[in-house]
mmCIF file of C-alpha atoms in Angstrom:
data_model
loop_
_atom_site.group_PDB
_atom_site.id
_atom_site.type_symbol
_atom_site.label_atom_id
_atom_site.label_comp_id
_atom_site.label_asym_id
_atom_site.label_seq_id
_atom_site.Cartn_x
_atom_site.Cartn_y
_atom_site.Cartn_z
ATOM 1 C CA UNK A 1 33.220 -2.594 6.695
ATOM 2 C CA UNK A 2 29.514 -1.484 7.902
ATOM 3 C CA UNK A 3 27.773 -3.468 10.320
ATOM 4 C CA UNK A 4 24.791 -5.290 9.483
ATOM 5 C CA UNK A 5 21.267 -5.300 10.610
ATOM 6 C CA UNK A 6 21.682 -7.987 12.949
ATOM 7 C CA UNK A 7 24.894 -6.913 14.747
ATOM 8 C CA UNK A 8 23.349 -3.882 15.150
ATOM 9 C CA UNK A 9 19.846 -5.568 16.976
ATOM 10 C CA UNK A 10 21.947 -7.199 19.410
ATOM 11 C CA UNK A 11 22.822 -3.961 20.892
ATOM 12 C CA UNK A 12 21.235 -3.005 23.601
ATOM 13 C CA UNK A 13 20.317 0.804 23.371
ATOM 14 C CA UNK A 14 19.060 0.122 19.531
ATOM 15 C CA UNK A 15 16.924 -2.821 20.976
ATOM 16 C CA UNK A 16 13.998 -0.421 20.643
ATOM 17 C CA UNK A 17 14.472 0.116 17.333
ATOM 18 C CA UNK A 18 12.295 -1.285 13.955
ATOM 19 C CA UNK A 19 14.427 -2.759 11.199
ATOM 20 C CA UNK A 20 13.904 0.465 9.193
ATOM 21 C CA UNK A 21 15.067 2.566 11.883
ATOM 22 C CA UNK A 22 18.263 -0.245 11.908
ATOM 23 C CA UNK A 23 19.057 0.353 8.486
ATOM 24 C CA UNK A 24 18.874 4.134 8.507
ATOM 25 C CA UNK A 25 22.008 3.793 10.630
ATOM 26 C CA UNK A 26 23.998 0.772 9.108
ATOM 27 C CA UNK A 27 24.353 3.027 6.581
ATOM 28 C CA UNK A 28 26.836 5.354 9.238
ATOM 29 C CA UNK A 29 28.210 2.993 10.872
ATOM 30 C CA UNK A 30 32.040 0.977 10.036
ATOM 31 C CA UNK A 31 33.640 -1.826 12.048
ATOM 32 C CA UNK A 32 37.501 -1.700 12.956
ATOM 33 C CA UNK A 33 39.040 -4.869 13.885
ATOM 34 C CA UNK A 34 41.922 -4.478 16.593
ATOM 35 C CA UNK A 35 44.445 -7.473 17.543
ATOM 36 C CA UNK A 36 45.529 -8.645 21.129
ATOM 37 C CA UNK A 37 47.220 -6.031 22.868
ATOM 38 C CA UNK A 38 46.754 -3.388 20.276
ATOM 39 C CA UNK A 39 45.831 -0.148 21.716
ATOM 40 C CA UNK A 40 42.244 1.234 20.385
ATOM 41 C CA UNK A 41 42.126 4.929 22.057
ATOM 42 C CA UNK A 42 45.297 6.642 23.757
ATOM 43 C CA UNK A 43 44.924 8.854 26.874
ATOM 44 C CA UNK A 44 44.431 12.257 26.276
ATOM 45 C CA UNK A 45 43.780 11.618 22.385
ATOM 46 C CA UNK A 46 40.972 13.854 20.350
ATOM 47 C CA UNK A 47 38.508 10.915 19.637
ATOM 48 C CA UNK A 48 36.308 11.728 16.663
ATOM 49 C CA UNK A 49 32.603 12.606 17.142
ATOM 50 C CA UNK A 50 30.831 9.112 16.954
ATOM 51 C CA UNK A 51 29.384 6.463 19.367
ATOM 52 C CA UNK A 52 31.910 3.627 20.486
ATOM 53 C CA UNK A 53 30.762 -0.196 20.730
ATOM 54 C CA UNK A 54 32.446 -3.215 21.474
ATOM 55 C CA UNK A 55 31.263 -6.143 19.144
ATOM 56 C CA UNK A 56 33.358 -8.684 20.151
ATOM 57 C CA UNK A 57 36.174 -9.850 22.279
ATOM 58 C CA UNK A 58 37.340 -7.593 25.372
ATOM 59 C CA UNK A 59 38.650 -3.866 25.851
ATOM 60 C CA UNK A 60 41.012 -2.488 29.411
ATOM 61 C CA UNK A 61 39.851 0.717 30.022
ATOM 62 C CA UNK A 62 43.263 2.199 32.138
ATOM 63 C CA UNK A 63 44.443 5.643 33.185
ATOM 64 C CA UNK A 64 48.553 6.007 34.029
ATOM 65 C CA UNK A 65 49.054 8.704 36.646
ATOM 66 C CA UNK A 66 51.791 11.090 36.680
ATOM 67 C CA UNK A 67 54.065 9.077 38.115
ATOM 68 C CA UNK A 68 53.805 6.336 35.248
ATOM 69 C CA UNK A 69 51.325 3.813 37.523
ATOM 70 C CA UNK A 70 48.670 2.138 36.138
ATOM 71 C CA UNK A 71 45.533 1.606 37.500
ATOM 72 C CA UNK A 72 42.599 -0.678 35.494
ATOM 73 C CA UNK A 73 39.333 1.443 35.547
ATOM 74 C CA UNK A 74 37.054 -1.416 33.970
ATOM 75 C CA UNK A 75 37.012 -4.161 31.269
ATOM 76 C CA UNK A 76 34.643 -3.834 28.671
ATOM 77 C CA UNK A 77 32.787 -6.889 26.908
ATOM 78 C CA UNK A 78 30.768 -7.251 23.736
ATOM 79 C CA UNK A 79 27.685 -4.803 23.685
ATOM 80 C CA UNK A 80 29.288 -2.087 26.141
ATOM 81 C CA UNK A 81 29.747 1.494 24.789
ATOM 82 C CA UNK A 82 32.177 3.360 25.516
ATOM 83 C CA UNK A 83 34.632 6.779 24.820
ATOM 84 C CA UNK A 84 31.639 9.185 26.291
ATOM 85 C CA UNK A 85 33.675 12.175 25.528
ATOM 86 C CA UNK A 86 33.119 11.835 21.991
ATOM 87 C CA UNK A 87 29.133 12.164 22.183
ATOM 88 C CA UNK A 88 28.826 14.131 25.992
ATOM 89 C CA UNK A 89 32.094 15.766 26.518
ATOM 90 C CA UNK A 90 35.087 17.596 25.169
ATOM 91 C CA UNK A 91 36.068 14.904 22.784
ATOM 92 C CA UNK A 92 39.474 14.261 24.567
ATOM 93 C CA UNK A 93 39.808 10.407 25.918
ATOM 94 C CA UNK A 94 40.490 10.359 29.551
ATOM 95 C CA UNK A 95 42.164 6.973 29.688
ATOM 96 C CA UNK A 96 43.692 4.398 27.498
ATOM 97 C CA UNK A 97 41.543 1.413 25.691
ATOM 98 C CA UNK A 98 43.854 -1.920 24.925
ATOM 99 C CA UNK A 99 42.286 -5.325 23.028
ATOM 100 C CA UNK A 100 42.696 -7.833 26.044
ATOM 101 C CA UNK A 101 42.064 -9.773 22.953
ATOM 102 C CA UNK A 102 41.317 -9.495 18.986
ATOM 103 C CA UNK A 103 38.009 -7.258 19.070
ATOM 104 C CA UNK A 104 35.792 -5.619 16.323
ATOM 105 C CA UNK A 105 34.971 -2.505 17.231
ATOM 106 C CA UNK A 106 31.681 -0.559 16.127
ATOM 107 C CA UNK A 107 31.457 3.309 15.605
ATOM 108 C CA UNK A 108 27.797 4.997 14.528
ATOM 109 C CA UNK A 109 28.547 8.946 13.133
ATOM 110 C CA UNK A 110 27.379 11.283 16.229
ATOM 111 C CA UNK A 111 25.068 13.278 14.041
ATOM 112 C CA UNK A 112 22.958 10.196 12.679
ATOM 113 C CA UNK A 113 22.566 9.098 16.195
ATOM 114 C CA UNK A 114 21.255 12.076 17.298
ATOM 115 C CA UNK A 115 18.727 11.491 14.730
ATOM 116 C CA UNK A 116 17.884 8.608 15.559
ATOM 117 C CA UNK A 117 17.584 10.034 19.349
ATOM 118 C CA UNK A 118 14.999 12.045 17.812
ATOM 119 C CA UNK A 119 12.737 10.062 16.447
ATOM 120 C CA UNK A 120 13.287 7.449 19.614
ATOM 121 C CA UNK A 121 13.896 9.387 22.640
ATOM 122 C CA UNK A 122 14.467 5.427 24.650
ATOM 123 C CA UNK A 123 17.394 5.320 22.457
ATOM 124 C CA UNK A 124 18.889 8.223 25.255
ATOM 125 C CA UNK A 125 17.416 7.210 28.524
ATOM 126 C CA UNK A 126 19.330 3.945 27.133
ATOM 127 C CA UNK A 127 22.765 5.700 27.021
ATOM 128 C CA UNK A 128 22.184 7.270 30.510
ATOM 129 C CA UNK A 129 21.386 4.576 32.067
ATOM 130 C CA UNK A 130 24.756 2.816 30.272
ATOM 131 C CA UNK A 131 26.645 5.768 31.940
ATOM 132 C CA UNK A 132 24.507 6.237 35.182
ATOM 133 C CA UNK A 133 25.626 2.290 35.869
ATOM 134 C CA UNK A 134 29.219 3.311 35.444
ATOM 135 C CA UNK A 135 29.067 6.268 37.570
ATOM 136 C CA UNK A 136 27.806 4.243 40.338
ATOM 137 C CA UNK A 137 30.196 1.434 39.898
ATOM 138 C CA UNK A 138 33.419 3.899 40.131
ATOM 139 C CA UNK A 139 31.322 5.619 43.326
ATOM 140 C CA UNK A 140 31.699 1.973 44.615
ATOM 141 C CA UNK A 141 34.963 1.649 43.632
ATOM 142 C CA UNK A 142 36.177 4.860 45.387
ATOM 143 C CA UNK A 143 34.212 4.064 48.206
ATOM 144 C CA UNK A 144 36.517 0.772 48.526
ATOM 145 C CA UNK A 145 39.800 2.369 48.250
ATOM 146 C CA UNK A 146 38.688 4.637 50.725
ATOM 147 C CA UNK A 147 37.272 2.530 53.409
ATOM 148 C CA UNK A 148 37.329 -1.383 52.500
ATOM 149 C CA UNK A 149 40.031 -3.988 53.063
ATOM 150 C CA UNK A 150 42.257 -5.149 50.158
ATOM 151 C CA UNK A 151 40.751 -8.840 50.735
ATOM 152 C CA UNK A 152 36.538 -7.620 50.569
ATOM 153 C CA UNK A 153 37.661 -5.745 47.091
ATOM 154 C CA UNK A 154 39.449 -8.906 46.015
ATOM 155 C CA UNK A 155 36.652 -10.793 46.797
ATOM 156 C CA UNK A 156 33.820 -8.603 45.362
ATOM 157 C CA UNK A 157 36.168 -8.207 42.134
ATOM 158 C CA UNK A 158 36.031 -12.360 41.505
ATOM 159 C CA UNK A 159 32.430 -12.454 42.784
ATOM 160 C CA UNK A 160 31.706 -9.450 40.258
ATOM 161 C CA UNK A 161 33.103 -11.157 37.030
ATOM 162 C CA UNK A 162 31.596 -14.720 38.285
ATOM 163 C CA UNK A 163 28.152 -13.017 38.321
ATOM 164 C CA UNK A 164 28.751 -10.981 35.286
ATOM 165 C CA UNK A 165 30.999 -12.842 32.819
ATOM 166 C CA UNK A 166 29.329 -16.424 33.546
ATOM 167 C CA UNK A 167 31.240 -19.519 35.565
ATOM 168 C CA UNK A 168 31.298 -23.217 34.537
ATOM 169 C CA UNK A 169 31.152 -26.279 36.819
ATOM 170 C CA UNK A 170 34.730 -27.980 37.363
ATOM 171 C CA UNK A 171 34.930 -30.873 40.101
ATOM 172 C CA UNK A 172 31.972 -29.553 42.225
ATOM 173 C CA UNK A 173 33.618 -26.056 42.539
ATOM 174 C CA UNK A 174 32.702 -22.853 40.403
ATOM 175 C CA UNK A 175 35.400 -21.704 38.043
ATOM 176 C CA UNK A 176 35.214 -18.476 36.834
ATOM 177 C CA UNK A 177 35.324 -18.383 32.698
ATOM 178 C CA UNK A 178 37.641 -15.326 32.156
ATOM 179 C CA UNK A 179 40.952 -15.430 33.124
ATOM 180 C CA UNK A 180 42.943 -12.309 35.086
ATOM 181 C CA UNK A 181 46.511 -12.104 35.984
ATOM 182 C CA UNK A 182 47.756 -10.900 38.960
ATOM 183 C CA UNK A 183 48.951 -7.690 37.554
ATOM 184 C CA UNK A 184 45.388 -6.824 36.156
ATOM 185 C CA UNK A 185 43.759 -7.890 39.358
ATOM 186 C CA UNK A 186 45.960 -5.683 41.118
ATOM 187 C CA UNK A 187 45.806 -2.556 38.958
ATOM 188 C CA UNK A 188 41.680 -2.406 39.741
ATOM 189 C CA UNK A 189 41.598 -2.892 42.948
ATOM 190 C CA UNK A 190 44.428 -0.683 43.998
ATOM 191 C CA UNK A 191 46.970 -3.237 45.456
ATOM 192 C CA UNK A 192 50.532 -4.031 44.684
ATOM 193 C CA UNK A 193 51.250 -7.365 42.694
ATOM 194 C CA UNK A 194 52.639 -8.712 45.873
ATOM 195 C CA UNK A 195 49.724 -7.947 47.905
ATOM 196 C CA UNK A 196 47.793 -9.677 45.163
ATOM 197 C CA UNK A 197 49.719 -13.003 45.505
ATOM 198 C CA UNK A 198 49.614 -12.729 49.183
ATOM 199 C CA UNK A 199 45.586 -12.034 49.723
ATOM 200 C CA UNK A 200 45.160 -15.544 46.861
ATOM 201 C CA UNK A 201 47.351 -17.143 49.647
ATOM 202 C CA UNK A 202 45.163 -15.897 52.305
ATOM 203 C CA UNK A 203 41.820 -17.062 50.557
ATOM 204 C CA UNK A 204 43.021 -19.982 49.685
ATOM 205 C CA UNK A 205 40.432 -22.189 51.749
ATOM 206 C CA UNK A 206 37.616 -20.591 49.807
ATOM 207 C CA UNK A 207 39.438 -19.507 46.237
ATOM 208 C CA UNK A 208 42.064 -21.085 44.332
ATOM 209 C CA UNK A 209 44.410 -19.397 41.641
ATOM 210 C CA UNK A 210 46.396 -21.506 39.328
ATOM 211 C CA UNK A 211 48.992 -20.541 36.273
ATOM 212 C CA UNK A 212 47.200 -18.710 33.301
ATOM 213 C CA UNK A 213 45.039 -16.655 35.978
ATOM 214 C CA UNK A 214 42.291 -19.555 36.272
ATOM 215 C CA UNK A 215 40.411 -18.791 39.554
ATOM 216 C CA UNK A 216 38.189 -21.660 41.351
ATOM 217 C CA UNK A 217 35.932 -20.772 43.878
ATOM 218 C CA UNK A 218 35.430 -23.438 45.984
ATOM 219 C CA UNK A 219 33.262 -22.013 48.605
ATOM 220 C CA UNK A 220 30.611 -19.187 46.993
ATOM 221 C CA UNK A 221 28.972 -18.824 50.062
ATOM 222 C CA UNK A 222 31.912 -17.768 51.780
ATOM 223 C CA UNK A 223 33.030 -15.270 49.256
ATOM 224 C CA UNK A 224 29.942 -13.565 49.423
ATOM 225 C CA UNK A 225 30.792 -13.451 52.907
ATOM 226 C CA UNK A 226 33.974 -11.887 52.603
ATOM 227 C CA UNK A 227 32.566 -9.852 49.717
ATOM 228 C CA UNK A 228 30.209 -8.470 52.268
ATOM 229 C CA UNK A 229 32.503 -7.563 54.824
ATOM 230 C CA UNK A 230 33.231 -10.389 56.846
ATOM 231 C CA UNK A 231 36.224 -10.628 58.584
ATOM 232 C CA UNK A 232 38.618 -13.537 57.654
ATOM 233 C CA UNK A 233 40.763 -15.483 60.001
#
């Protein structure tokens, strides 16, 4: 199935694009539809020569080290590229991409994109910018293995989805609107699953976990606190 004019508007490196210029490419383009825990792109697959965007629904980006760990680089959400390799690099996937739920999946042929590139150069300082973000955030994220405490990355990991995945109001307190299991809460922020349930224990004056991996956060302020460095009694 090929996406339509309007699905592809909504994303944001095409946003500079006329309608014209929208339906020169829905012409390349097809939509794959992926169920819950179905895996999308395999570790060290070739992935075909095309740009990669999420529609709908959410996408674990995770690498498994020699030793068989896992560790969660990112999740993607609808409008994020992704699979860089297939337009920058060798064209072999350097980790694995799982549905975290059903998804529809968008791929543009390489070649028409580059035309498009070419006849709207913002259409690449779009894409860098994408990829400049990421490289940042896994600087960041290095950076906090390296030097931060377990409880600041737990806290800037459930301030970071309440800022950037939205939060609804539930008995005066914020609650966060996706959901995260221990296990995948662990896995990106380098911590056991133990450590995990222990650190909830520890901020549970400010932040409360309950069954399903609903978290509460009853005191912003003071995760931001702890986000920021702040040492926790």
């Amino acid at each position: 199935m090929k996406a339509n004019v309007e699905q592809l508007a909504k994303i944001g490196i095409f946003a500079s694009l006329n309608r014209t210029e929208l339906e020169r490419l829905q012409e390349h383009t097809v939509i794959y539809s992926y169920r819950q825990g179905e895996v999308v792109i395999y570790e060290g697959d070739r992935i075909p020569e095309k740009l990669y965007t999420l529609l709908s629904g959410s996408l674990r980006v995770a690498k498994t080290a020699a030793a068989g760990k896992e560790t969660i680089l990112r999740t993607l959400f609808q409008g994020d590229i992704f699979a860089a390799p297939a337009l920058l690099g060798n064209g072999i996937a350097p980790a694995t991409v799982t549905a975290e739920t059903d998804v529809e999946v968008l791929t543009t042929e390489r070649e028409v994109l580059l035309a498009a590139i070419r006849e709207n150069p913002e259409i690449a300082l779009r894409i860098l910018a994408v990829f400049n973000q990421r490289l940042q955030q896994l600087h960041e994220t290095v950076h906090g293995l390296v030097s931060e405490r377990a409880i600041v990355r737990l806290a800037r990991f459930i301030h970071y989805f309440g800022v950037e995945q939205g939060t609804k109001m539930a008995d005066n307190s914020v609650c966060l609107e996706k959901r995260f299991p221990y296990y995948q809460i662990a896995r990106s922020i380098g911590i056991t699953y133990e450590e995990c349930v222990r650190l909830f224990k520890k901020l549970k004056p400010f932040v409360c976990y309950s069954r399903g991996g609903k978290i509460i956060v009853l005191d912003w302020e003071r995760l931001e606190d702890i986000a920021s460095g702040d040492e926790i009694d």
